[in-house]
Tab-separated table of C-alpha atoms in Angstrom:
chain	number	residue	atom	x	y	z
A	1	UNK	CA	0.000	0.000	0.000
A	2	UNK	CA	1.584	3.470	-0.904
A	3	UNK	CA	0.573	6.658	1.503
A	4	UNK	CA	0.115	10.056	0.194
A	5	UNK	CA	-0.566	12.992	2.521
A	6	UNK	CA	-2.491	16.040	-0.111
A	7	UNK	CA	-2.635	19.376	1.899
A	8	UNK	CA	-2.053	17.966	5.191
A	9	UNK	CA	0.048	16.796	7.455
A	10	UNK	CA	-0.781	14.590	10.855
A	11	UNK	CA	-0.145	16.617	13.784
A	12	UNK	CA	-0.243	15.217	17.675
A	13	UNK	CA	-1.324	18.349	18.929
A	14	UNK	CA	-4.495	18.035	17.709
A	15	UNK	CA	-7.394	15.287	17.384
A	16	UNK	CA	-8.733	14.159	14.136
A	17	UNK	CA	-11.953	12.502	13.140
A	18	UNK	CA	-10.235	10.543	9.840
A	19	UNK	CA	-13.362	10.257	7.094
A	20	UNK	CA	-13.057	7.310	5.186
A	21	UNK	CA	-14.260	5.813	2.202
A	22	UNK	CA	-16.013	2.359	3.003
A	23	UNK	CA	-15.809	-0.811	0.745
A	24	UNK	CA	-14.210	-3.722	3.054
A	25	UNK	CA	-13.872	-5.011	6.402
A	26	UNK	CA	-10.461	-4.715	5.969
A	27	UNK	CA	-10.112	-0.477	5.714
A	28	UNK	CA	-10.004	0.726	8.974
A	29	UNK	CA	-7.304	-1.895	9.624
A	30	UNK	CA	-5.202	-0.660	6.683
A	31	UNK	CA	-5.806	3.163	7.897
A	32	UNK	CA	-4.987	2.542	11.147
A	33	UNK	CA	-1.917	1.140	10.517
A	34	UNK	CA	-1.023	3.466	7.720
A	35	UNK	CA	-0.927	6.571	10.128
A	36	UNK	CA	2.373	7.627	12.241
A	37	UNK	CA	3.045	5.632	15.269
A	38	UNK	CA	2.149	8.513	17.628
A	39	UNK	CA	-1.271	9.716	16.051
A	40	UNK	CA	-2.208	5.587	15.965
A	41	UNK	CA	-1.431	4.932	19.266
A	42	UNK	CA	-4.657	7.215	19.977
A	43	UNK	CA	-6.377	6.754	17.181
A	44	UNK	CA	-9.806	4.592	17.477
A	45	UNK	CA	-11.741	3.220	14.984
A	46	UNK	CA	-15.384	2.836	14.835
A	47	UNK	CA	-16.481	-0.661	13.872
A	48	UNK	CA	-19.669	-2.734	13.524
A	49	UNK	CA	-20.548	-3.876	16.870
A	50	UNK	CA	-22.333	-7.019	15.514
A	51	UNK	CA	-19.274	-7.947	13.261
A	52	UNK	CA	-16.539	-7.273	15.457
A	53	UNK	CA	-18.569	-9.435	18.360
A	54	UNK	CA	-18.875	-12.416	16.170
A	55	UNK	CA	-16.376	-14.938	17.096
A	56	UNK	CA	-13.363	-14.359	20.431
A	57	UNK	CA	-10.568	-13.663	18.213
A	58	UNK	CA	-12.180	-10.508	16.529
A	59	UNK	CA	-13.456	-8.859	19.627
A	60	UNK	CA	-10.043	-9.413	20.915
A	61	UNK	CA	-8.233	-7.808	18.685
A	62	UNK	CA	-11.243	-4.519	18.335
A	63	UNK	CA	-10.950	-4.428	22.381
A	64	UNK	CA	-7.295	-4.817	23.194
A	65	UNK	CA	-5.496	-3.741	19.640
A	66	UNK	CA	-7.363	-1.590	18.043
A	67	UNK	CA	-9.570	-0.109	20.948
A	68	UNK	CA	-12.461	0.107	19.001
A	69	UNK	CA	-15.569	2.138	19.707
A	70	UNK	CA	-18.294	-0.675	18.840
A	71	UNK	CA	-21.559	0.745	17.449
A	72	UNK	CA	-24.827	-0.860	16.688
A	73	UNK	CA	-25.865	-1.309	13.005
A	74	UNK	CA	-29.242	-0.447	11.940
A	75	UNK	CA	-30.475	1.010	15.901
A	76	UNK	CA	-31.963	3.833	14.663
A	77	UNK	CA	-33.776	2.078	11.729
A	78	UNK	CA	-34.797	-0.042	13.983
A	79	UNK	CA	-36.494	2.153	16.475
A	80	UNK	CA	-40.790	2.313	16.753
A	81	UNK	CA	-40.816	6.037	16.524
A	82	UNK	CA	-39.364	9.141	15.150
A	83	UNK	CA	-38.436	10.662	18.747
A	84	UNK	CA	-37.330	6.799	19.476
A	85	UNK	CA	-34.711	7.464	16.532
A	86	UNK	CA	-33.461	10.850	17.686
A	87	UNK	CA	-33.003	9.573	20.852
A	88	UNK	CA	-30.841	6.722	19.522
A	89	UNK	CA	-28.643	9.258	17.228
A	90	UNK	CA	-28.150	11.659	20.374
A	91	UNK	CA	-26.773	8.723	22.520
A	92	UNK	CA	-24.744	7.337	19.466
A	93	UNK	CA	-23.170	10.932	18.841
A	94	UNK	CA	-22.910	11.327	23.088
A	95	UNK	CA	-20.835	8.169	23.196
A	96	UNK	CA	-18.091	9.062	19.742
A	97	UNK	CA	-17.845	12.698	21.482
A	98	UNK	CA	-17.045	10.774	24.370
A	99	UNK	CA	-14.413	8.309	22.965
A	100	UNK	CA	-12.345	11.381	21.430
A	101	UNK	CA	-11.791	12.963	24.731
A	102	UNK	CA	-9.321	15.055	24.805
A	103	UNK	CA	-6.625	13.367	23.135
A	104	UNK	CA	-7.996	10.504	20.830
A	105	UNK	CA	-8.568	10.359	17.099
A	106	UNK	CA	-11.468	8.247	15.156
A	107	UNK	CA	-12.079	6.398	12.232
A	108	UNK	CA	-15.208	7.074	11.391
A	109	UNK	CA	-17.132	5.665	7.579
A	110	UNK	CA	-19.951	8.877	6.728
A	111	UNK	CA	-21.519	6.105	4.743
A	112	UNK	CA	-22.366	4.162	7.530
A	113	UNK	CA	-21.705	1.156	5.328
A	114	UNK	CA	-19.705	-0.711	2.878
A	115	UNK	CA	-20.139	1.051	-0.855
A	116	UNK	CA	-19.405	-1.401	-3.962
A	117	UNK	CA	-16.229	0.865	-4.557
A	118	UNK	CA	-17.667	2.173	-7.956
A	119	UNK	CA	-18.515	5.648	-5.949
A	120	UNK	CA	-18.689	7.566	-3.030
A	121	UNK	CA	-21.977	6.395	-0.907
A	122	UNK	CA	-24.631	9.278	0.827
A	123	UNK	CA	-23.487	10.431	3.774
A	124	UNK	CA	-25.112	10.426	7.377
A	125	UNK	CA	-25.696	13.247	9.546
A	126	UNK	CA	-23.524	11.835	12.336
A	127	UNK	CA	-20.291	13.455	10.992
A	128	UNK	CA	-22.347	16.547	10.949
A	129	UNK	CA	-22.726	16.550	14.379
A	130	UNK	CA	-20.144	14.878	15.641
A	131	UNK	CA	-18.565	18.325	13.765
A	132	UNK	CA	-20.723	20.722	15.327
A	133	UNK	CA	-19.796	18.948	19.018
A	134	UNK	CA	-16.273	19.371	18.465
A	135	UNK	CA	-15.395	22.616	16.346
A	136	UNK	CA	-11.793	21.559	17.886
A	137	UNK	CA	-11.466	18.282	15.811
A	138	UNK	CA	-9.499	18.254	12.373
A	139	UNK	CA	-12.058	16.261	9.946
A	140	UNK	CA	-9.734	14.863	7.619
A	141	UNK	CA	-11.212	13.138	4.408
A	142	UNK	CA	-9.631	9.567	3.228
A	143	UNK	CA	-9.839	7.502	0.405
A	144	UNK	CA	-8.544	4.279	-0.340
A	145	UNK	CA	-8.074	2.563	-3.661
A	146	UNK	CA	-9.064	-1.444	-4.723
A	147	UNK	CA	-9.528	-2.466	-1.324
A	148	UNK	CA	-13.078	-3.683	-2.594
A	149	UNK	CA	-10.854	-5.807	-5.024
A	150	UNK	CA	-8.461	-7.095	-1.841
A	151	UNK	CA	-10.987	-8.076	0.044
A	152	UNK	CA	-14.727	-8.857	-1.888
A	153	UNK	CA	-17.750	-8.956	0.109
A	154	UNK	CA	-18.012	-12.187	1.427
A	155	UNK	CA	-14.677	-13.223	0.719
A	156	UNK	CA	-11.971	-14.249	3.567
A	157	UNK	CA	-8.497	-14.279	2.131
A	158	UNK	CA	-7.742	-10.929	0.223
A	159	UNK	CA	-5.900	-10.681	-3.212
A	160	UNK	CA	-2.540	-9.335	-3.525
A	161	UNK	CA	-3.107	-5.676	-5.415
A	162	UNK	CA	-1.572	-2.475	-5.339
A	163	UNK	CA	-3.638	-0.103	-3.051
A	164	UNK	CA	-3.352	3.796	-2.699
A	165	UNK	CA	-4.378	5.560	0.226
A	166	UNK	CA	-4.865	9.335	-0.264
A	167	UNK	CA	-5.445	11.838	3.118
A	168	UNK	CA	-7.079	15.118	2.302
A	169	UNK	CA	-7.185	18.491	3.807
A	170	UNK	CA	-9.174	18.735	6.677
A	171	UNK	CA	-12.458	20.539	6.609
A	172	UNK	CA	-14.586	21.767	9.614
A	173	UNK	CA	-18.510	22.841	9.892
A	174	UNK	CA	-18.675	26.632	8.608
A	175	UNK	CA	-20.785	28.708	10.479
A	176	UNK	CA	-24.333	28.693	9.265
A	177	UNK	CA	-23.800	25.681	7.158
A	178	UNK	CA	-26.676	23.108	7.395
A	179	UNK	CA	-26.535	19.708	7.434
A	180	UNK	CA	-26.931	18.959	3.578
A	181	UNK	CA	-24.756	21.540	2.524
A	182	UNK	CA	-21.977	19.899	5.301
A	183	UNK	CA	-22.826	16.959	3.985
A	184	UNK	CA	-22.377	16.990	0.344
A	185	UNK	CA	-19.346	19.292	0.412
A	186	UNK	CA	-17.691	16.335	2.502
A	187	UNK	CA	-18.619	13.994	0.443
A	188	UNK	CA	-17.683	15.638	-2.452
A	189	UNK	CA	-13.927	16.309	-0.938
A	190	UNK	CA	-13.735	12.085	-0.632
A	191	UNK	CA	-14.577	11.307	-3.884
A	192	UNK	CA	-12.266	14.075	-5.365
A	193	UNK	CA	-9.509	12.034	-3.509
A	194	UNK	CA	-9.770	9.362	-6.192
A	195	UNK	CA	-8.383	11.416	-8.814
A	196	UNK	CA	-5.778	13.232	-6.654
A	197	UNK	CA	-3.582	9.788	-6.746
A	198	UNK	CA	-1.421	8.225	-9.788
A	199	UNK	CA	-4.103	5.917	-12.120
């Protein structure tokens, strides 16, 4: 895997909420471990509660390597009632506000799922205001190539290909900016990422 840094550069000083493109199990593994020794040693990703909890050796390694933050899929789809659904969103957004603290770093996917690769998938309004929480945060887009090719859906061993992962300037919530506009401006800063690297 080759690393390019475009318009940034990973400081310790500050916490970052690292936006990531999402087509395999296997990306937050190969961004963690992409990122300097000092920023990953505080850096958390946030993984699939229900996938992650599946057999011992994978909730070993989210809880005691990778420190994961473990989130429910599908809770607030899942909820009876609109209120039931904000109140879900609230706690979700309560507990990543407090797994950054005042040091750590996330992982986060905006999707909120795994895309087929092809594009960029909607994103949901958690990075919004997860954003809005903590103006303090660097949001700093990623994108990473073929990993959707490394590692199918469904598949266990991955293929040996070339993959390029490209980090992006960080962006923040502008004053008066609603939710949509947030959203599709960050979105649109991931996908551009796919270009920025060599074809």
């Amino acid at each position: 895997m080759q690393v390019q840094w475009a318009g940034c550069e990973p400081e310790r000083a500050a916490a970052h909420l690292f936006r990531e493109s999402h087509t395999s199990h296997l990306d937050f593994v190969v961004l963690w471990s992409a990122l300097p020794s000092e920023i990953r040693a505080y850096t958390r990703p946030i993984a699939a509660k229900d996938y992650w909890e599946e057999t011992s050796v994978r909730r070993y390694l989210a809880e005691n390597v990778f420190k994961a933050v473990l989130v429910g899929r599908g809770a607030m789809a899942k909820s009876k009632s609109h209120d039931e659904a904000k109140f879900v969103g609230r706690s979700m957004i309560e507990d990543l506000t407090a797994a950054l603290g005042e040091r750590n770093s996330l992982i986060l996917f905006p999707e909120g799922t795994r895309g087929n690769g092809e594009k960029v998938g909607e994103f949901r309004g958690g990075l919004y205001h997860l954003g809005l929480r903590r103006p303090d945060v660097e949001l700093v887009p990623a994108y990473l190539e073929n990993m959707n090719r490394i590692l199918p859906k469904g598949e266990y061993l991955p293929v040996p290909m070339l993959s390029l992962l490209t980090f992006g300037k960080p962006i923040q919530v502008e004053p008066h900016e609603n939710k949509d506009g947030f959203l599709e401006r960050a979105r649109a800063v991931v996908s551009s990422l796919r270009r920025i690297g060599p074809a």
